[in-house]
Amino acid sequence: MLTEEHFDLFRQFRIKAMGDKLREMVDDASFDKFTFEEKMETLLDAESTARRDRKVAKYVKQAGFKTPSACVEDVVYLPDRTINKDRILRYSDCGWVERCEVMVIISKTGCGKSFLCQAFGNAACRKLIPTRYTRLADACDQLNRARAAGDGSYYEKMDAYKTVPLLILDDFMTTPISTQNSVDLFEIMEAREGRCATIIASQLEPNEWYLRIEGELMADSILNRIATGARYIDLEGPNMREYFAKKRGAA
């Protein structure tokens, strides 16, 4: 007969989910008709699911999302919003991430580009694809601080941006970037081209990014690696911040 000491062993052996499921099966008479093999399969499925859920939660935390709960299931499809559900669900399958492609999401402020790019990032985490989310300005600031520190952390941070399987750069070119940061961005995109997937979310069209990058040659080099062959989502419609504010007010 199973005792509490036996269930404690499940925790000690780091298979708590299996122990919890076994306790449930012992207390539920409906499991009595299961064969031994079926019971073992149920226990293994419970432990496997729990471990995968913990790993997904770890990936989401490491990604640094501003809105960790953003997911494709919560995307709102309003009649006057230029967003197609079938397309969103297809992209959330992350085949384009595995093919190391670039996605560009363009919309005015408040139309939901940040939520959408984080929702795709969350979908990637569910596929156990390491992801990193950051605003371009924050990435530049982080690199500048690391460069000034002179302790080698600059190269570590650059390598992280270059190699993470999915990099999400939000608020892309909202403000101009310095020549040094233009070089940083070029090096990152050069290293990622054909090797890792990238999402760019911006209020500006690609032809307007030129105005934010110092040096025509550098601008051409960066934009050629981003804009050429990228998947585009032009997101138009109502201000979603106002939409949800009114919805909360009505509630």
Short mmCIF file of C-alpha atoms in Angstrom, two decimals:
data_model
loop_
_atom_site.label_atom_id
_atom_site.label_comp_id
_atom_site.label_asym_id
_atom_site.label_seq_id
_atom_site.Cartn_x
_atom_site.Cartn_y
_atom_site.Cartn_z
CA MET A 1 0.00 0.00 0.00
CA LEU A 2 1.30 3.43 -0.92
CA THR A 3 2.08 5.77 1.98
CA GLU A 4 3.08 9.43 2.23
CA GLU A 5 6.69 8.28 2.45
CA HIS A 6 6.33 6.70 -0.98
CA PHE A 7 4.89 9.89 -2.43
CA ASP A 8 7.73 11.88 -0.86
CA LEU A 9 10.14 9.74 -2.85
CA PHE A 10 8.59 11.03 -6.08
CA ARG A 11 9.52 14.55 -5.01
CA GLN A 12 13.01 13.48 -3.98
CA PHE A 13 13.51 11.76 -7.34
CA ARG A 14 12.30 14.93 -9.11
CA ILE A 15 9.27 13.25 -10.70
CA LYS A 16 6.64 15.13 -8.70
CA ALA A 17 4.12 15.30 -11.56
CA MET A 18 4.19 11.52 -11.83
CA GLY A 19 3.63 11.22 -8.09
CA ASP A 20 0.75 13.67 -8.16
CA LYS A 21 -0.85 11.76 -11.03
CA LEU A 22 -0.42 8.47 -9.19
CA ARG A 23 -2.13 9.92 -6.12
CA GLU A 24 -5.01 11.02 -8.37
CA MET A 25 -5.25 7.55 -9.90
CA VAL A 26 -5.28 5.87 -6.48
CA ASP A 27 -8.16 8.10 -5.37
CA ASP A 28 -10.16 7.76 -8.61
CA ALA A 29 -11.95 4.44 -9.10
CA SER A 30 -12.32 5.08 -12.84
CA PHE A 31 -8.63 4.19 -13.26
CA ASP A 32 -9.22 0.69 -11.87
CA LYS A 33 -10.20 -0.60 -15.30
CA PHE A 34 -6.89 0.57 -16.81
CA THR A 35 -4.27 -2.07 -17.59
CA PHE A 36 -0.82 -1.78 -16.03
CA GLU A 37 0.58 -0.51 -19.33
CA GLU A 38 -2.15 2.12 -19.64
CA LYS A 39 -1.49 3.33 -16.11
CA MET A 40 2.24 3.60 -16.78
CA GLU A 41 1.56 5.49 -20.01
CA THR A 42 -0.68 7.93 -18.12
CA LEU A 43 2.00 8.50 -15.47
CA LEU A 44 4.73 9.03 -18.05
CA ASP A 45 2.54 11.44 -20.04
CA ALA A 46 1.87 13.47 -16.89
CA GLU A 47 5.59 13.77 -16.09
CA SER A 48 6.53 14.52 -19.70
CA THR A 49 3.89 17.27 -19.98
CA ALA A 50 4.95 18.85 -16.68
CA ARG A 51 8.62 18.90 -17.70
CA ARG A 52 7.81 20.42 -21.06
CA ASP A 53 5.61 23.08 -19.44
CA ARG A 54 8.46 24.01 -17.08
CA LYS A 55 10.85 24.28 -20.00
CA VAL A 56 8.44 26.51 -21.95
CA ALA A 57 8.02 28.74 -18.88
CA LYS A 58 11.82 28.99 -18.63
CA TYR A 59 12.11 29.99 -22.31
CA VAL A 60 9.38 32.62 -21.90
CA LYS A 61 11.16 34.09 -18.87
CA GLN A 62 14.53 34.15 -20.64
CA ALA A 63 12.97 35.85 -23.68
CA GLY A 64 12.33 39.01 -21.64
CA PHE A 65 8.90 39.77 -23.07
CA LYS A 66 7.30 43.03 -21.94
CA THR A 67 3.98 41.17 -22.05
CA PRO A 68 4.77 37.52 -21.18
CA SER A 69 1.12 36.52 -21.54
CA ALA A 70 0.89 37.65 -25.18
CA CYS A 71 -0.24 34.73 -27.33
CA VAL A 72 -1.80 34.18 -30.74
CA GLU A 73 -4.99 32.84 -29.12
CA ASP A 74 -5.66 36.34 -27.72
CA VAL A 75 -5.17 38.24 -30.98
CA VAL A 76 -8.34 40.25 -31.68
CA TYR A 77 -9.76 40.12 -35.21
CA LEU A 78 -11.91 43.21 -35.62
CA PRO A 79 -13.69 43.88 -38.96
CA ASP A 80 -11.66 47.05 -39.61
CA ARG A 81 -8.34 45.49 -38.63
CA THR A 82 -6.09 44.28 -41.46
CA ILE A 83 -5.14 40.99 -39.88
CA ASN A 84 -5.97 37.51 -41.15
CA LYS A 85 -6.55 34.72 -38.64
CA ASP A 86 -5.44 31.92 -40.96
CA ARG A 87 -2.21 33.75 -41.70
CA ILE A 88 -1.50 34.42 -38.03
CA LEU A 89 -2.10 30.79 -37.09
CA ARG A 90 0.09 29.64 -39.97
CA TYR A 91 2.95 31.89 -38.83
CA SER A 92 2.52 30.73 -35.24
CA ASP A 93 3.49 27.24 -36.41
CA CYS A 94 7.03 28.70 -36.62
CA GLY A 95 8.05 27.03 -39.87
CA TRP A 96 9.47 30.37 -40.99
CA VAL A 97 11.57 30.49 -37.80
CA GLU A 98 13.05 27.08 -38.54
CA ARG A 99 13.86 28.34 -42.05
CA CYS A 100 15.70 31.33 -40.54
CA GLU A 101 13.56 33.96 -42.25
CA VAL A 102 12.85 37.61 -41.37
CA MET A 103 9.40 38.95 -40.50
CA VAL A 104 8.63 42.68 -40.56
CA ILE A 105 5.53 43.98 -38.78
CA ILE A 106 4.58 47.57 -39.64
CA SER A 107 1.87 49.53 -37.84
CA LYS A 108 1.15 52.90 -36.28
CA THR A 109 1.54 53.25 -32.54
CA GLY A 110 -1.17 51.50 -30.56
CA CYS A 111 -2.27 49.16 -33.36
CA GLY A 112 -0.84 46.06 -31.69
CA LYS A 113 2.49 45.34 -33.36
CA SER A 114 4.30 44.81 -30.03
CA PHE A 115 1.65 42.38 -28.83
CA LEU A 116 1.73 40.49 -32.12
CA CYS A 117 5.50 40.12 -32.27
CA GLN A 118 5.55 38.91 -28.65
CA ALA A 119 2.71 36.49 -29.44
CA PHE A 120 4.85 34.98 -32.20
CA GLY A 121 7.76 34.88 -29.77
CA ASN A 122 5.61 33.03 -27.25
CA ALA A 123 4.62 30.57 -29.98
CA ALA A 124 8.32 29.95 -30.63
CA CYS A 125 8.93 29.32 -26.93
CA ARG A 126 6.15 26.72 -26.99
CA LYS A 127 8.08 25.04 -29.79
CA LEU A 128 11.14 25.12 -27.50
CA ILE A 129 12.89 27.66 -29.71
CA PRO A 130 15.11 30.01 -27.65
CA THR A 131 13.86 33.57 -28.16
CA ARG A 132 14.91 37.07 -27.15
CA TYR A 133 12.74 40.19 -27.16
CA THR A 134 14.08 43.74 -26.91
CA ARG A 135 13.43 47.25 -28.12
CA LEU A 136 16.15 48.39 -30.52
CA ALA A 137 16.92 51.42 -28.31
CA ASP A 138 17.34 49.16 -25.27
CA ALA A 139 19.64 46.82 -27.19
CA CYS A 140 21.80 49.76 -28.29
CA ASP A 141 21.94 51.10 -24.74
CA GLN A 142 22.91 47.69 -23.38
CA LEU A 143 25.70 47.32 -25.95
CA ASN A 144 26.97 50.84 -25.30
CA ARG A 145 27.17 50.18 -21.55
CA ALA A 146 28.96 46.90 -22.10
CA ARG A 147 31.40 48.53 -24.53
CA ALA A 148 32.17 51.30 -22.02
CA ALA A 149 32.71 48.76 -19.23
CA GLY A 150 35.62 47.26 -21.15
CA ASP A 151 35.30 43.94 -19.32
CA GLY A 152 34.55 41.74 -22.32
CA SER A 153 30.81 41.68 -21.70
CA TYR A 154 30.25 43.56 -24.99
CA TYR A 155 31.35 40.52 -27.00
CA GLU A 156 29.18 38.20 -24.92
CA LYS A 157 26.12 40.37 -25.53
CA MET A 158 26.87 40.69 -29.22
CA ASP A 159 27.23 36.92 -29.52
CA ALA A 160 23.88 36.48 -27.76
CA TYR A 161 22.15 38.79 -30.26
CA LYS A 162 23.89 37.10 -33.17
CA THR A 163 23.09 33.52 -32.27
CA VAL A 164 19.69 33.37 -30.50
CA PRO A 165 17.41 31.35 -32.83
CA LEU A 166 14.68 34.03 -32.76
CA LEU A 167 15.49 37.68 -32.12
CA ILE A 168 12.65 40.20 -31.84
CA LEU A 169 13.59 43.88 -32.29
CA ASP A 170 10.63 46.05 -31.32
CA ASP A 171 10.24 49.81 -31.90
CA PHE A 172 12.75 49.49 -34.72
CA MET A 173 14.23 52.86 -35.75
CA THR A 174 11.73 54.82 -33.68
CA THR A 175 14.67 57.12 -32.93
CA PRO A 176 17.91 57.59 -34.91
CA ILE A 177 20.87 55.41 -33.90
CA SER A 178 24.52 56.41 -33.72
CA THR A 179 27.18 55.35 -36.21
CA GLN A 180 28.61 52.90 -33.69
CA ASN A 181 25.23 51.32 -33.08
CA SER A 182 24.66 51.15 -36.83
CA VAL A 183 27.83 49.06 -37.02
CA ASP A 184 26.54 46.88 -34.16
CA LEU A 185 23.23 46.35 -35.95
CA PHE A 186 24.98 45.53 -39.22
CA GLU A 187 27.19 42.94 -37.50
CA ILE A 188 24.17 41.36 -35.81
CA MET A 189 22.09 41.15 -38.98
CA GLU A 190 25.06 39.96 -41.03
CA ALA A 191 25.67 37.13 -38.56
CA ARG A 192 21.98 36.17 -38.46
CA GLU A 193 21.32 36.21 -42.20
CA GLY A 194 20.36 32.69 -43.28
CA ARG A 195 21.26 31.29 -39.85
CA CYS A 196 18.66 32.62 -37.40
CA ALA A 197 15.16 34.10 -37.60
CA THR A 198 14.37 37.73 -36.80
CA ILE A 199 11.21 39.76 -36.21
CA ILE A 200 11.33 43.52 -36.81
CA ALA A 201 8.42 45.60 -35.47
CA SER A 202 8.30 49.27 -36.46
CA GLN A 203 6.07 52.28 -36.90
CA LEU A 204 8.02 53.22 -40.02
CA GLU A 205 8.20 51.75 -43.49
CA PRO A 206 11.62 50.37 -44.52
CA ASN A 207 12.28 53.32 -46.84
CA GLU A 208 11.97 55.60 -43.80
CA TRP A 209 14.59 53.66 -41.84
CA TYR A 210 17.26 55.25 -44.02
CA LEU A 211 16.62 58.57 -42.28
CA ARG A 212 17.45 57.00 -38.90
CA ILE A 213 20.78 55.40 -39.91
CA GLU A 214 23.94 57.47 -40.28
CA GLY A 215 25.75 56.75 -43.53
CA GLU A 216 24.12 55.74 -46.81
CA LEU A 217 26.37 52.72 -47.31
CA MET A 218 25.69 51.42 -43.80
CA ALA A 219 21.95 51.98 -44.24
CA ASP A 220 21.97 50.04 -47.52
CA SER A 221 23.91 47.18 -45.93
CA ILE A 222 21.54 46.88 -42.96
CA LEU A 223 18.31 47.25 -44.89
CA ASN A 224 19.39 44.81 -47.58
CA ARG A 225 19.76 42.12 -44.91
CA ILE A 226 16.39 42.89 -43.36
CA ALA A 227 14.01 43.98 -46.08
CA THR A 228 15.05 41.67 -48.93
CA GLY A 229 12.90 38.55 -48.92
CA ALA A 230 11.23 39.34 -45.59
CA ARG A 231 7.64 38.43 -44.72
CA TYR A 232 5.58 41.58 -44.17
CA ILE A 233 2.55 42.19 -42.00
CA ASP A 234 1.06 45.66 -42.53
CA LEU A 235 -1.13 46.06 -39.49
CA GLU A 236 -3.80 48.74 -39.81
CA GLY A 237 -6.92 49.40 -37.82
CA PRO A 238 -8.14 50.98 -34.58
CA ASN A 239 -5.93 51.90 -31.64
CA MET A 240 -5.98 48.71 -29.57
CA ARG A 241 -4.99 50.50 -26.37
CA GLU A 242 -8.11 52.63 -26.66
CA TYR A 243 -10.17 49.58 -27.63
CA PHE A 244 -9.20 47.62 -24.52
CA ALA A 245 -9.49 50.71 -22.30
CA LYS A 246 -13.08 51.19 -23.44
CA LYS A 247 -13.76 47.48 -23.01
CA ARG A 248 -12.46 47.58 -19.43
CA GLY A 249 -14.49 50.71 -18.77
CA ALA A 250 -17.64 49.07 -20.06
CA ALA A 251 -17.02 46.03 -17.90
#
